[in-house]
């Protein structure tokens, strides 16, 4: 029994350590992504100069600055391991504002093609930057979601005991046993840990 207790404690400590390590790694990744988005939105604010001779320029500048401020706020929360609910709420707002900003860029460039305003230089790099920001926002949302709804695992430990049958009886008249075995199998006891695809058994 002492062996079982020690085994259970050891596996419990191992599972706790693995879970804590995975959570810390995810938080670090969230911090890195949030910092990347903050830097990218700062760059996007700088790139808005290409659109300074369009009717929507002031709208564009206002939106890009607002998105950058929100991205910096998200990075600050992530860096200090703040509330996951707060992060999720702010990310949802960032995602919504970002897609609105995308539509502003599309409208400006579409109108410029018909002579409504003038876009300076090539803006293909702006489109690539927008795509990268979008991917990072969605990746960040996935990370936060994984921490808010961790996978549930069955870490129960069960002791398997061999099945016993009645002792064999000797039939004196026939000179034979009417039961050939007292125990089914020869593997003895074991400990089963987990369940489903993660289940495994230690025999002893």
Short mmCIF file of C-alpha atoms in Angstrom, two decimals:
data_model
loop_
_atom_site.label_atom_id
_atom_site.label_comp_id
_atom_site.label_asym_id
_atom_site.label_seq_id
_atom_site.Cartn_x
_atom_site.Cartn_y
_atom_site.Cartn_z
CA UNK A 1 0.00 0.00 0.00
CA UNK A 2 2.90 2.33 0.75
CA UNK A 3 4.23 1.67 -2.76
CA UNK A 4 0.87 2.63 -4.28
CA UNK A 5 0.71 5.83 -2.23
CA UNK A 6 4.23 6.86 -3.29
CA UNK A 7 3.49 6.01 -6.93
CA UNK A 8 0.30 8.10 -6.88
CA UNK A 9 2.12 11.05 -5.29
CA UNK A 10 4.95 10.87 -7.83
CA UNK A 11 2.59 10.84 -10.80
CA UNK A 12 0.54 13.65 -9.29
CA UNK A 13 3.65 15.82 -8.96
CA UNK A 14 4.71 14.96 -12.51
CA UNK A 15 1.31 15.89 -13.99
CA UNK A 16 1.23 19.15 -12.02
CA UNK A 17 4.73 20.06 -13.21
CA UNK A 18 3.89 19.28 -16.84
CA UNK A 19 0.69 21.33 -16.67
CA UNK A 20 2.47 24.32 -15.09
CA UNK A 21 5.26 24.15 -17.67
CA UNK A 22 2.80 24.07 -20.57
CA UNK A 23 0.87 27.02 -19.15
CA UNK A 24 4.06 29.06 -18.68
CA UNK A 25 5.17 28.33 -22.25
CA UNK A 26 1.79 29.41 -23.63
CA UNK A 27 1.87 32.65 -21.60
CA UNK A 28 5.35 33.37 -22.94
CA UNK A 29 4.11 32.79 -26.48
CA UNK A 30 1.13 35.09 -25.84
CA UNK A 31 3.51 37.79 -24.62
CA UNK A 32 5.67 37.42 -27.74
CA UNK A 33 2.70 37.55 -30.11
CA UNK A 34 1.21 40.56 -28.34
CA UNK A 35 4.54 42.37 -28.59
CA UNK A 36 4.77 41.49 -32.29
CA UNK A 37 1.26 42.83 -32.97
CA UNK A 38 2.10 46.02 -31.08
CA UNK A 39 5.19 46.57 -33.23
CA UNK A 40 3.30 45.75 -36.43
CA UNK A 41 0.48 48.19 -35.68
CA UNK A 42 3.09 50.87 -34.94
CA UNK A 43 4.58 50.19 -38.37
CA UNK A 44 1.11 50.30 -39.91
CA UNK A 45 0.55 53.76 -38.40
CA UNK A 46 3.77 54.90 -40.05
CA UNK A 47 2.72 53.39 -43.42
CA UNK A 48 -0.49 55.45 -43.46
CA UNK A 49 1.57 58.29 -44.98
CA UNK A 50 1.07 56.61 -48.37
CA UNK A 51 -2.59 57.64 -48.18
CA UNK A 52 -2.21 61.25 -47.07
CA UNK A 53 -3.77 62.59 -50.30
CA UNK A 54 -7.00 60.61 -50.00
CA UNK A 55 -10.34 61.75 -48.53
CA UNK A 56 -10.23 59.02 -45.85
CA UNK A 57 -6.72 59.84 -44.61
CA UNK A 58 -7.76 61.29 -41.25
CA UNK A 59 -10.11 58.36 -40.66
CA UNK A 60 -7.30 55.95 -41.50
CA UNK A 61 -4.79 57.61 -39.18
CA UNK A 62 -7.31 57.70 -36.32
CA UNK A 63 -8.13 54.00 -36.71
CA UNK A 64 -4.51 52.82 -36.99
CA UNK A 65 -3.53 54.79 -33.87
CA UNK A 66 -6.46 53.37 -31.93
CA UNK A 67 -5.54 49.83 -32.94
CA UNK A 68 -1.92 50.42 -31.93
CA UNK A 69 -2.97 51.70 -28.49
CA UNK A 70 -5.17 48.65 -27.97
CA UNK A 71 -2.38 46.30 -29.12
CA UNK A 72 0.03 47.91 -26.64
CA UNK A 73 -2.54 47.50 -23.87
CA UNK A 74 -2.95 43.81 -24.73
CA UNK A 75 0.81 43.35 -24.67
CA UNK A 76 0.98 44.98 -21.24
CA UNK A 77 -1.66 42.58 -19.87
CA UNK A 78 0.00 39.54 -21.46
CA UNK A 79 3.47 40.53 -20.24
CA UNK A 80 2.26 40.63 -16.63
CA UNK A 81 0.13 37.44 -16.96
CA UNK A 82 -3.07 39.39 -16.48
CA UNK A 83 -6.66 38.18 -16.58
CA UNK A 84 -7.40 35.75 -19.42
CA UNK A 85 -10.97 37.02 -19.59
CA UNK A 86 -9.66 40.58 -19.98
CA UNK A 87 -7.26 39.44 -22.69
CA UNK A 88 -9.99 37.57 -24.56
CA UNK A 89 -12.31 40.59 -24.42
CA UNK A 90 -9.63 43.00 -25.65
CA UNK A 91 -8.59 40.60 -28.42
CA UNK A 92 -12.18 40.35 -29.62
CA UNK A 93 -12.31 44.15 -29.76
CA UNK A 94 -8.95 44.30 -31.54
CA UNK A 95 -10.07 41.73 -34.10
CA UNK A 96 -13.27 43.69 -34.81
CA UNK A 97 -11.45 47.03 -35.14
CA UNK A 98 -8.75 45.47 -37.29
CA UNK A 99 -11.24 44.06 -39.82
CA UNK A 100 -12.90 47.48 -39.98
CA UNK A 101 -9.48 49.02 -40.68
CA UNK A 102 -8.92 46.49 -43.47
CA UNK A 103 -12.15 47.63 -45.09
CA UNK A 104 -10.96 51.26 -44.89
CA UNK A 105 -7.72 50.36 -46.70
CA UNK A 106 -9.70 48.48 -49.35
CA UNK A 107 -12.11 51.38 -49.83
CA UNK A 108 -9.31 53.96 -50.11
CA UNK A 109 -7.39 51.97 -52.71
CA UNK A 110 -10.57 51.14 -54.62
CA UNK A 111 -11.60 54.79 -54.74
CA UNK A 112 -8.09 55.89 -55.74
CA UNK A 113 -8.27 53.65 -58.81
CA UNK A 114 -11.26 55.69 -59.94
CA UNK A 115 -9.55 59.03 -59.33
CA UNK A 116 -10.86 59.72 -55.82
CA UNK A 117 -7.60 60.61 -54.10
CA UNK A 118 -4.06 59.53 -54.75
CA UNK A 119 -2.02 56.74 -53.14
CA UNK A 120 1.73 57.42 -53.02
CA UNK A 121 4.03 54.60 -54.11
CA UNK A 122 3.51 50.85 -53.99
CA UNK A 123 1.45 49.60 -51.07
CA UNK A 124 1.85 45.84 -51.60
CA UNK A 125 3.92 45.70 -48.39
CA UNK A 126 0.99 47.28 -46.52
CA UNK A 127 -1.24 44.40 -47.61
CA UNK A 128 1.37 41.87 -46.45
CA UNK A 129 1.59 43.66 -43.10
CA UNK A 130 -2.19 43.56 -42.72
CA UNK A 131 -2.21 39.81 -43.44
CA UNK A 132 0.53 39.19 -40.87
CA UNK A 133 -1.31 41.19 -38.20
CA UNK A 134 -4.52 39.28 -38.88
CA UNK A 135 -2.76 35.91 -38.56
CA UNK A 136 -1.09 36.96 -35.30
CA UNK A 137 -4.36 38.19 -33.81
CA UNK A 138 -6.07 34.89 -34.59
CA UNK A 139 -3.07 32.91 -33.31
CA UNK A 140 -3.14 34.93 -30.10
CA UNK A 141 -6.86 34.25 -29.70
CA UNK A 142 -6.18 30.51 -30.08
CA UNK A 143 -3.51 30.63 -27.34
CA UNK A 144 -5.77 32.49 -24.92
CA UNK A 145 -8.61 30.09 -25.70
CA UNK A 146 -6.37 27.11 -24.93
CA UNK A 147 -5.55 28.52 -21.49
CA UNK A 148 -9.17 29.40 -20.70
CA UNK A 149 -10.48 25.94 -21.64
CA UNK A 150 -7.74 23.40 -20.78
CA UNK A 151 -8.20 19.82 -21.92
CA UNK A 152 -9.61 17.58 -19.25
CA UNK A 153 -7.70 14.36 -18.61
CA UNK A 154 -8.57 11.33 -16.51
CA UNK A 155 -5.61 10.97 -14.15
CA UNK A 156 -7.26 8.35 -11.93
CA UNK A 157 -5.21 5.47 -10.67
CA UNK A 158 -6.77 2.03 -10.33
CA UNK A 159 -5.23 -1.11 -8.87
CA UNK A 160 -5.87 -4.24 -10.88
CA UNK A 161 -6.12 -7.42 -8.86
CA UNK A 162 -6.01 -10.89 -10.40
CA UNK A 163 -9.22 -12.89 -10.58
CA UNK A 164 -9.29 -15.91 -8.26
CA UNK A 165 -11.35 -19.06 -8.61
CA UNK A 166 -12.11 -21.86 -6.11
CA UNK A 167 -9.27 -24.17 -5.22
CA UNK A 168 -9.06 -27.29 -7.41
CA UNK A 169 -10.67 -30.38 -5.94
CA UNK A 170 -9.16 -33.79 -6.42
CA UNK A 171 -11.55 -36.45 -7.61
CA UNK A 172 -10.27 -39.57 -5.89
CA UNK A 173 -12.39 -41.90 -8.00
CA UNK A 174 -11.10 -40.52 -11.29
CA UNK A 175 -7.66 -39.50 -10.10
CA UNK A 176 -7.83 -36.01 -11.61
CA UNK A 177 -8.49 -32.36 -10.78
CA UNK A 178 -11.86 -30.89 -11.76
CA UNK A 179 -10.29 -27.39 -11.95
CA UNK A 180 -6.97 -26.79 -13.63
CA UNK A 181 -6.11 -23.38 -12.29
CA UNK A 182 -6.75 -21.15 -9.33
CA UNK A 183 -5.91 -17.92 -11.10
CA UNK A 184 -6.59 -16.56 -14.55
CA UNK A 185 -3.48 -15.11 -16.20
CA UNK A 186 0.01 -14.94 -14.85
CA UNK A 187 0.74 -11.24 -14.82
CA UNK A 188 -0.39 -10.55 -11.27
CA UNK A 189 -1.22 -7.08 -9.98
CA UNK A 190 -0.90 -3.78 -11.75
CA UNK A 191 -1.64 -0.06 -11.61
CA UNK A 192 -3.70 1.53 -14.40
CA UNK A 193 -3.27 5.28 -14.85
CA UNK A 194 -5.40 7.54 -17.04
CA UNK A 195 -8.17 6.59 -19.39
CA UNK A 196 -9.00 6.33 -23.05
CA UNK A 197 -6.05 6.75 -25.40
CA UNK A 198 -3.84 7.98 -22.54
CA UNK A 199 -4.38 4.91 -20.37
CA UNK A 200 -1.42 2.71 -19.45
CA UNK A 201 -0.76 -0.06 -16.91
CA UNK A 202 2.26 -0.85 -14.77
CA UNK A 203 2.43 -4.52 -13.82
CA UNK A 204 4.08 -5.91 -10.71
#
